[in-house]
JSON list of C-alpha atoms in Angstrom, two decimals:
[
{"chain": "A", "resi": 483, "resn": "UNK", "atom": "CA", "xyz": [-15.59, 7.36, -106.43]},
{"chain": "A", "resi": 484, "resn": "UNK", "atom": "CA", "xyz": [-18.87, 5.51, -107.96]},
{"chain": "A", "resi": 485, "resn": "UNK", "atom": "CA", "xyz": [-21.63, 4.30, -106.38]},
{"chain": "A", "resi": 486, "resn": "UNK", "atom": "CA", "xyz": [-20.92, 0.43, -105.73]},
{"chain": "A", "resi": 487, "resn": "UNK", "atom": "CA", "xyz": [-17.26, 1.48, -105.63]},
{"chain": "A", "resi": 488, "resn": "UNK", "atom": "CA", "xyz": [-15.43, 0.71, -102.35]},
{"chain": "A", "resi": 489, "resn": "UNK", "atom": "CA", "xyz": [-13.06, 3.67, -101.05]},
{"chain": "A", "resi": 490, "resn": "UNK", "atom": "CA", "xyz": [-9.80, 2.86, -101.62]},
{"chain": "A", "resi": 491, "resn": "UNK", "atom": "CA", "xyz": [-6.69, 4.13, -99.96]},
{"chain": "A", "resi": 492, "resn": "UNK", "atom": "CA", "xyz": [-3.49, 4.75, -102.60]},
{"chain": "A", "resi": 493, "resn": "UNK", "atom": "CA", "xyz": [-0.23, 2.24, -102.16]},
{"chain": "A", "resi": 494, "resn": "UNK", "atom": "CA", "xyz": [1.51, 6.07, -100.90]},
{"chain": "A", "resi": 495, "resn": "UNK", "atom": "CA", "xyz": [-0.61, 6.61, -97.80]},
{"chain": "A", "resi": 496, "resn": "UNK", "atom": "CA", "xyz": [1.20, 7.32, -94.81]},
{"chain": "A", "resi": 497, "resn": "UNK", "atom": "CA", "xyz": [0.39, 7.55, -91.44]},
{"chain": "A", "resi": 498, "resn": "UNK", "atom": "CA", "xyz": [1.97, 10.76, -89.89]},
{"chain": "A", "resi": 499, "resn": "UNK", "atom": "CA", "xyz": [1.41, 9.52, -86.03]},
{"chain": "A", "resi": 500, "resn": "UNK", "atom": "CA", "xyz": [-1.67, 8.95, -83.55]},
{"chain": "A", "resi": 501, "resn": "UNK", "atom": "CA", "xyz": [-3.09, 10.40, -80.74]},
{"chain": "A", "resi": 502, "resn": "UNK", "atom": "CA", "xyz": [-4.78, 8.93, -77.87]},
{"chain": "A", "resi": 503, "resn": "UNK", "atom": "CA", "xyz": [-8.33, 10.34, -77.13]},
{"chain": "A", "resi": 504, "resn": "UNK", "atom": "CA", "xyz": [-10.20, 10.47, -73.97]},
{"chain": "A", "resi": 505, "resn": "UNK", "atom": "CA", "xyz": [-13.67, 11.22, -74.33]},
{"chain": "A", "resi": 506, "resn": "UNK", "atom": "CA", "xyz": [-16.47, 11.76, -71.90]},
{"chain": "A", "resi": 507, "resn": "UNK", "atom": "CA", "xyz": [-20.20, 12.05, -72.90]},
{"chain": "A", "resi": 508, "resn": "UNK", "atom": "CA", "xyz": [-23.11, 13.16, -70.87]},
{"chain": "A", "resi": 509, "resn": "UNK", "atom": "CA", "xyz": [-25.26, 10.95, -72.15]},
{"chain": "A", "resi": 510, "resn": "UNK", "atom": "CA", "xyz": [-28.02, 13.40, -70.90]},
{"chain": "A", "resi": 511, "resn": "UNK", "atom": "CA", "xyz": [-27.62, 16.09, -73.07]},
{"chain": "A", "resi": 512, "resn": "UNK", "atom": "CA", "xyz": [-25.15, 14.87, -75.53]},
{"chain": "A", "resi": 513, "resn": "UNK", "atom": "CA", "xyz": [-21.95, 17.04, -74.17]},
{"chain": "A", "resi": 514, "resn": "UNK", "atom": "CA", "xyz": [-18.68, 15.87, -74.65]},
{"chain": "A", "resi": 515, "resn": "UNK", "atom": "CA", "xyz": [-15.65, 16.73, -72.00]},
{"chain": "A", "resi": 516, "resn": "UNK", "atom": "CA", "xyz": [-12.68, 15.17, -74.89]},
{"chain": "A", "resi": 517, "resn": "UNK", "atom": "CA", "xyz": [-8.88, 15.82, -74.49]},
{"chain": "A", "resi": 518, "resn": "UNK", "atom": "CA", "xyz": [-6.59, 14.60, -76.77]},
{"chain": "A", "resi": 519, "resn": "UNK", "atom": "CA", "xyz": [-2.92, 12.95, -75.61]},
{"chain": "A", "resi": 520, "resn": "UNK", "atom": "CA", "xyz": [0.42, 12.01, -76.80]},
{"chain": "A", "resi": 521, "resn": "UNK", "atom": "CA", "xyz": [0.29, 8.20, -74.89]},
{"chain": "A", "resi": 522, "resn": "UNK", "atom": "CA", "xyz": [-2.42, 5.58, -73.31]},
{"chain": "A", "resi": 523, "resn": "UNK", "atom": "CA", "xyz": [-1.41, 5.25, -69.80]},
{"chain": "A", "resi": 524, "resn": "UNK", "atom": "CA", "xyz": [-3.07, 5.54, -66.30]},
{"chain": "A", "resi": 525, "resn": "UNK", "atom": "CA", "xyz": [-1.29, 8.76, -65.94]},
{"chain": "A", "resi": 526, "resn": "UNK", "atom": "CA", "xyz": [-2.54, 10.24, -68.91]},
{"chain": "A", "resi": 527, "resn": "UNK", "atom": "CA", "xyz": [-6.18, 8.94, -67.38]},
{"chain": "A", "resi": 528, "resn": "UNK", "atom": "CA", "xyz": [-5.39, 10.65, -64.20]},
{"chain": "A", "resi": 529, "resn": "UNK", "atom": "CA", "xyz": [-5.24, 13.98, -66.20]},
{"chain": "A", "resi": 530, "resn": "UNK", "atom": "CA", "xyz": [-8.35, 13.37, -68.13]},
{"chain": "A", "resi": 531, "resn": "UNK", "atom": "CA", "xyz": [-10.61, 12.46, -64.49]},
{"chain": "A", "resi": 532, "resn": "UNK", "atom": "CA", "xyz": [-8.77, 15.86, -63.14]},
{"chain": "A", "resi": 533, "resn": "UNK", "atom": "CA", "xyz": [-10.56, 17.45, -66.60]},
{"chain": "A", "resi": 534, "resn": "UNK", "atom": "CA", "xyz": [-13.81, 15.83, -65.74]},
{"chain": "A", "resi": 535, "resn": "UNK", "atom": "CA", "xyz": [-13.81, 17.22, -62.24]},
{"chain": "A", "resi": 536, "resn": "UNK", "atom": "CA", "xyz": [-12.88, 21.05, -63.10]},
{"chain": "A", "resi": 537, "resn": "UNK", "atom": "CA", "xyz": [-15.81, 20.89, -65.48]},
{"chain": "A", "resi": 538, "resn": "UNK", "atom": "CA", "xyz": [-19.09, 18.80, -64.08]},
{"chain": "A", "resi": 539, "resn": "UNK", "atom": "CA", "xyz": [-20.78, 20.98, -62.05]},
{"chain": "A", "resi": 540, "resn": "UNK", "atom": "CA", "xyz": [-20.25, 19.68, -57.92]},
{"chain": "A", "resi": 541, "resn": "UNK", "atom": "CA", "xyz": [-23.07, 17.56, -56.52]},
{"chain": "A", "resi": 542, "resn": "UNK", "atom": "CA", "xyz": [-23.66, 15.33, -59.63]},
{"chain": "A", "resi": 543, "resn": "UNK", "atom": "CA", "xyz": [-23.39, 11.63, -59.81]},
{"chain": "A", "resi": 544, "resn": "UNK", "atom": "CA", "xyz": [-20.88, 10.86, -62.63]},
{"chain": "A", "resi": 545, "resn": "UNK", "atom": "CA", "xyz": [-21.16, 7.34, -64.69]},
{"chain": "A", "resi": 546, "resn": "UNK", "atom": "CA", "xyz": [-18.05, 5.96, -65.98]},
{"chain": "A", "resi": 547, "resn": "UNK", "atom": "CA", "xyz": [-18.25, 3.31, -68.06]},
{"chain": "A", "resi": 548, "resn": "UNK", "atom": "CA", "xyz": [-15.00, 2.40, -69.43]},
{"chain": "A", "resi": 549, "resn": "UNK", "atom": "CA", "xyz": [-13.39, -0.81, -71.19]},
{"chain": "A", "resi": 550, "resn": "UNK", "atom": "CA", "xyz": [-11.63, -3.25, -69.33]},
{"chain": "A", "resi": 551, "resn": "UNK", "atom": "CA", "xyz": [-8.11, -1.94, -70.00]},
{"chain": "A", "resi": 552, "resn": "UNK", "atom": "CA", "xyz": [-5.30, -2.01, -67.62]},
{"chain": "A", "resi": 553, "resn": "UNK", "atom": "CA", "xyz": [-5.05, 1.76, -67.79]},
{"chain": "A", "resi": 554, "resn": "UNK", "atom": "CA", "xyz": [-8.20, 1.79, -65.75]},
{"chain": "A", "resi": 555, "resn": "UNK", "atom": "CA", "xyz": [-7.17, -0.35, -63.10]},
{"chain": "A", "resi": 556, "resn": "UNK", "atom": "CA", "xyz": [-3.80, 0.88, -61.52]},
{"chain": "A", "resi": 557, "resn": "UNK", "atom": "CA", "xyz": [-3.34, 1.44, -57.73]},
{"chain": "A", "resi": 558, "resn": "UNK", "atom": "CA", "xyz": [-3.37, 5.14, -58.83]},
{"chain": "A", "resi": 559, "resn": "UNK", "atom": "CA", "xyz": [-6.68, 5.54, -60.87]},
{"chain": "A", "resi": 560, "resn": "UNK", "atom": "CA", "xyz": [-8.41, 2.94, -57.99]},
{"chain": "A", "resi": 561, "resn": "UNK", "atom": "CA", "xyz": [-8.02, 5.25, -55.23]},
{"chain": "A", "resi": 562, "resn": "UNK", "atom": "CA", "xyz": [-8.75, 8.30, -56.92]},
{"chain": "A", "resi": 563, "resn": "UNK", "atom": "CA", "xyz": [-11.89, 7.29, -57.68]},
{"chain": "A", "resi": 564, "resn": "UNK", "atom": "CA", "xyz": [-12.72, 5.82, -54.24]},
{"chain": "A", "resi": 565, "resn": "UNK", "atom": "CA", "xyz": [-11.82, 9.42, -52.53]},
{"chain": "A", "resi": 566, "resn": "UNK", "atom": "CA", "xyz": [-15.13, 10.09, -54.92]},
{"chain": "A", "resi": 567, "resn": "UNK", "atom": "CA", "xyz": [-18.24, 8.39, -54.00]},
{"chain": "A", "resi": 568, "resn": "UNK", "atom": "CA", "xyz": [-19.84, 10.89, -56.48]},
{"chain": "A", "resi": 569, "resn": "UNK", "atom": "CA", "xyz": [-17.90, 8.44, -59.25]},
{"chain": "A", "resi": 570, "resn": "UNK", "atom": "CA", "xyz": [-20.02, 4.96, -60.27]},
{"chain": "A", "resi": 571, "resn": "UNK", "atom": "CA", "xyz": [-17.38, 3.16, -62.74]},
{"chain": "A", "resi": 572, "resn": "UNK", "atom": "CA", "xyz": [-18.75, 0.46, -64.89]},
{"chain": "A", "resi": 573, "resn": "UNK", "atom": "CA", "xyz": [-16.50, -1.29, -66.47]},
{"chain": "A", "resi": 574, "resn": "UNK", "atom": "CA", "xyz": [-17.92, -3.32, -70.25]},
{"chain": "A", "resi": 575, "resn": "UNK", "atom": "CA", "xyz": [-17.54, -6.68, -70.65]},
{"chain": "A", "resi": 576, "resn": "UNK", "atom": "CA", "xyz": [-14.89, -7.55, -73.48]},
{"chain": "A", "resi": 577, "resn": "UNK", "atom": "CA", "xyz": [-15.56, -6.65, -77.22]},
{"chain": "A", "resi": 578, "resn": "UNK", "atom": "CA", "xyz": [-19.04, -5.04, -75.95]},
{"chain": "A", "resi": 579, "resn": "UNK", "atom": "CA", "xyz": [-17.98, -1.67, -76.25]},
{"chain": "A", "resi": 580, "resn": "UNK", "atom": "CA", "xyz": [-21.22, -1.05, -78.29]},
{"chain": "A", "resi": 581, "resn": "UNK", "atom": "CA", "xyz": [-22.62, -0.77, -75.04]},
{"chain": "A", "resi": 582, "resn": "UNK", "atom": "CA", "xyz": [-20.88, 2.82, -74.47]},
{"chain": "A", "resi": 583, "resn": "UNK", "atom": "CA", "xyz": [-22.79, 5.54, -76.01]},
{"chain": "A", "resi": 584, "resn": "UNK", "atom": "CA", "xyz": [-19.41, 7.73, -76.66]},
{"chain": "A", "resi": 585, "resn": "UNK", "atom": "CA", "xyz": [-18.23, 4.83, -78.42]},
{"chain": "A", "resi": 586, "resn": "UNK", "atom": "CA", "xyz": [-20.80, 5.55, -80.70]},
{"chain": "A", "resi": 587, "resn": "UNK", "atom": "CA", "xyz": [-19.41, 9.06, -80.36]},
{"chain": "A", "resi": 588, "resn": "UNK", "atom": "CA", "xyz": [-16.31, 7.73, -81.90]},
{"chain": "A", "resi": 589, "resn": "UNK", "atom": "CA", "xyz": [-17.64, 6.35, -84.54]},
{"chain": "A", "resi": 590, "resn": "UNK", "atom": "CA", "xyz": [-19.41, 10.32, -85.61]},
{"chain": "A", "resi": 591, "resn": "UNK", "atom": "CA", "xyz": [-16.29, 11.76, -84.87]},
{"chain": "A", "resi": 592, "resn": "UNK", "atom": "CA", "xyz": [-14.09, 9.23, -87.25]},
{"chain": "A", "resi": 593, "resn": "UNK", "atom": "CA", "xyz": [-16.89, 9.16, -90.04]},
{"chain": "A", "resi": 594, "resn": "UNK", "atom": "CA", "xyz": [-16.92, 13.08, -90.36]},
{"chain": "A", "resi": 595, "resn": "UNK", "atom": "CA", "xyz": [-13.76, 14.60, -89.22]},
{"chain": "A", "resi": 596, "resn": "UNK", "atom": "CA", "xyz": [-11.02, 11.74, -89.80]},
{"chain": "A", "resi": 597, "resn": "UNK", "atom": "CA", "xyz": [-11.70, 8.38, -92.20]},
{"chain": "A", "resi": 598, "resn": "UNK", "atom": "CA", "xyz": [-11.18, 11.10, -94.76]},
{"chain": "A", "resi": 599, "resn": "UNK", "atom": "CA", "xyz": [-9.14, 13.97, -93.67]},
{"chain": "A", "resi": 600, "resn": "UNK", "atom": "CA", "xyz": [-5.73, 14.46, -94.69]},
{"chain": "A", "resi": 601, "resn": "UNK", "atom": "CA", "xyz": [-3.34, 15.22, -91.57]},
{"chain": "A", "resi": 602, "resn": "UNK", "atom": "CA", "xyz": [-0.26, 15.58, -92.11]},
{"chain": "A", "resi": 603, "resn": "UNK", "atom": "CA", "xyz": [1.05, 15.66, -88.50]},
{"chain": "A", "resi": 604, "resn": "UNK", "atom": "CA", "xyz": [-0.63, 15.21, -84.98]},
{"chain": "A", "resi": 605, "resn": "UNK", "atom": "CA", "xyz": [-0.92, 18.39, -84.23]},
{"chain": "A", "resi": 606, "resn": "UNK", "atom": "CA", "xyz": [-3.17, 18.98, -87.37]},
{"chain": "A", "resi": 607, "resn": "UNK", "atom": "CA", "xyz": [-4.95, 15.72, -86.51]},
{"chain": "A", "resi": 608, "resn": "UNK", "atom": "CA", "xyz": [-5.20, 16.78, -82.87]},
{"chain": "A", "resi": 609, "resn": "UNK", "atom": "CA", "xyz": [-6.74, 20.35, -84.04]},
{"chain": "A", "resi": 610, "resn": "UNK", "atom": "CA", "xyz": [-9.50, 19.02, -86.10]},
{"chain": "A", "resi": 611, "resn": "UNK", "atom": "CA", "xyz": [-10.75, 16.29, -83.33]},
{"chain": "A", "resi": 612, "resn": "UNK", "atom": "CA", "xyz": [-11.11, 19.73, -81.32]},
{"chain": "A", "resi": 613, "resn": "UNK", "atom": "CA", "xyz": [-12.68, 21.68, -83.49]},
{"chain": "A", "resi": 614, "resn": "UNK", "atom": "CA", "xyz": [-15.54, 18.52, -84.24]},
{"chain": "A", "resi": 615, "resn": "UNK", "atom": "CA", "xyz": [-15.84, 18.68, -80.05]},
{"chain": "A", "resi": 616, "resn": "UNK", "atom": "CA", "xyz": [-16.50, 22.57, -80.19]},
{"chain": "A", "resi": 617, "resn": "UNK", "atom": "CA", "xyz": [-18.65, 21.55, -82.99]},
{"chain": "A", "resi": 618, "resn": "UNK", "atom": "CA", "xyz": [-20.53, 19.20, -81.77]},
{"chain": "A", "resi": 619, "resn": "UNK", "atom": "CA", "xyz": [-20.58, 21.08, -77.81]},
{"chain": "A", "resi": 620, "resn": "UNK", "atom": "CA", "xyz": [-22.39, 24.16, -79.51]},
{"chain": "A", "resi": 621, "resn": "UNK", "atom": "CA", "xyz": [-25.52, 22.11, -80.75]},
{"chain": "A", "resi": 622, "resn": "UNK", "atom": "CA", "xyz": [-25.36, 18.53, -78.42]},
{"chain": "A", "resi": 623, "resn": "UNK", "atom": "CA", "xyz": [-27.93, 16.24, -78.87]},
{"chain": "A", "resi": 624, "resn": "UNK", "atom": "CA", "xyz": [-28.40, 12.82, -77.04]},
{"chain": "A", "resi": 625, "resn": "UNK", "atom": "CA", "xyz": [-28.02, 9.44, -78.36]},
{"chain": "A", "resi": 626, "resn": "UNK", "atom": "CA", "xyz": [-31.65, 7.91, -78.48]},
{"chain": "A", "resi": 627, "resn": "UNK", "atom": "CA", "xyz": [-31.56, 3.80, -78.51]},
{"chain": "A", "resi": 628, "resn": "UNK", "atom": "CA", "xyz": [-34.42, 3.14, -81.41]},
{"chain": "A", "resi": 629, "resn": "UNK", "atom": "CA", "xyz": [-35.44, -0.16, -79.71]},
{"chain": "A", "resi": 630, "resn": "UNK", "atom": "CA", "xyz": [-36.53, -1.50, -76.22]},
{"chain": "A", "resi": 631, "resn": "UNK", "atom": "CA", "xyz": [-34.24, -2.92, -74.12]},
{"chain": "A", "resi": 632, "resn": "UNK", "atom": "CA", "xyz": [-36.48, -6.04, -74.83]},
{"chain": "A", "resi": 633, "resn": "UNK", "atom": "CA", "xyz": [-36.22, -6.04, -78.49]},
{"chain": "A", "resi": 634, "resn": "UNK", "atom": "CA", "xyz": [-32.49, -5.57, -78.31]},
{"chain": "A", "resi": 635, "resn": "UNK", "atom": "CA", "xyz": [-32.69, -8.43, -76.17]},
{"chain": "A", "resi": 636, "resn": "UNK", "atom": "CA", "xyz": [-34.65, -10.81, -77.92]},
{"chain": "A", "resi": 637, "resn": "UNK", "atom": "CA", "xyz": [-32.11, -9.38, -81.12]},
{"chain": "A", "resi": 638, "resn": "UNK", "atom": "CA", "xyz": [-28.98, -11.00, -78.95]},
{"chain": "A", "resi": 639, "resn": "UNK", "atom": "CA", "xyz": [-31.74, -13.72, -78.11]},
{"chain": "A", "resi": 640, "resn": "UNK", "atom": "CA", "xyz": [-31.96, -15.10, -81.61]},
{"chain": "A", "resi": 641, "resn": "UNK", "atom": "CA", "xyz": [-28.26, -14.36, -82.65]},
{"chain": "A", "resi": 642, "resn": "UNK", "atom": "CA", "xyz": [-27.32, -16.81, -79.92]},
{"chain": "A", "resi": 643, "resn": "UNK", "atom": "CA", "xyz": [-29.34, -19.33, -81.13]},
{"chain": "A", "resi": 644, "resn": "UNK", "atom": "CA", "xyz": [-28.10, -18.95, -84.64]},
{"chain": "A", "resi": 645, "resn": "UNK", "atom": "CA", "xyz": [-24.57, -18.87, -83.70]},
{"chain": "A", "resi": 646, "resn": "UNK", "atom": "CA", "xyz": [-25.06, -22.08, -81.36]},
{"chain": "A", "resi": 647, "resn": "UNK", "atom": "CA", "xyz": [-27.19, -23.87, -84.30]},
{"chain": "A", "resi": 648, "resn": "UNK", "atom": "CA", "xyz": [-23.97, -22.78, -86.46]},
{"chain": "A", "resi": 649, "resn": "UNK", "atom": "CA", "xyz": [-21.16, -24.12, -84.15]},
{"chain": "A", "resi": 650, "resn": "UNK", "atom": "CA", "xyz": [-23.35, -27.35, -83.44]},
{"chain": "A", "resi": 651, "resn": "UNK", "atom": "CA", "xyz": [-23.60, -28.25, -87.02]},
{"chain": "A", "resi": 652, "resn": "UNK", "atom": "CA", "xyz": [-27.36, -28.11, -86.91]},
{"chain": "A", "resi": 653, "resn": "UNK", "atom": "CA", "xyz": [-28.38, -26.13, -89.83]}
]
């Protein structure tokens, strides 16, 4: 690669399978609870809350904030959170998943341990996104927003406007 070069993958890549992974960030001290699964469904989810509850410490509030996918929402998932009043869920509104700090998580986690690894299998893909969370677990540090919850909203402020003098035709 040269500077000004865009990566490029090669016309033989191949993509040797996926994994689904749950994550969970304590947004506190940077901590991350993650658990890595063959499929995306609510009982998968189920699991991953059981994993959350054997390792936060009893008496603390947990924050969920998920997405708005259906895997969230079953019958299931509803009342085992409800037997929890210790459990807030917040649920994102669509495509604002920038709003979840272990979304940003994600994005570490894909920049250094997967955009350019070479897995051959899930398994091997499934044992490096572990050993990135032991990684990361033995030195955690919190995500810090650099602006004010007003600048950031006088940023969205001014898109809005741009977008609406775009879509208007008033340039």
């Amino acid at each position: 690669m040269m500077p000004g070069v865009p990566e490029r993958r090669t016309h033989s890549y191949v993509r040797h399978g996926t994994t689904s992974l749950f994550a969970a960030l304590d947004v506190a001290s940077g901590f991350v609870i993650g658990k890595c699964y063959k499929r995306h469904r609510a009982v998968e989810f189920l699991k991953f809350l059981k994993e959350i509850d054997a390792q936060v410490p009893g008496g603390l509030d947990v924050h969920i904030v998920m997405d708005n996918y259906a895997t969230h929402k079953t019958p299931k998932i509803k009342a085992r959170l409800a037997r929890r009043p210790h459990y807030h869920v917040h649920f994102t509104p669509t495509s604002a998943s920038w709003i979840n700090q272990v979304e940003r998580w994600f994005a570490e986690l894909t920049r250094k341990q997967i955009q350019r690894g070479v897995h051959t299998s899930v398994r091997q893909l499934e044992a490096d996104i572990r050993t990135f969370i032991d990684l990361h677990n033995k030195n955690p540090k919190p995500f810090k927003w650099t602006k004010s919850a007003d600048q950031i909203l006088a940023s969205v402020k001014r898109f809005c406007h741009k977008a609406q003098r775009t879509f208007c035709g008033e340039l």
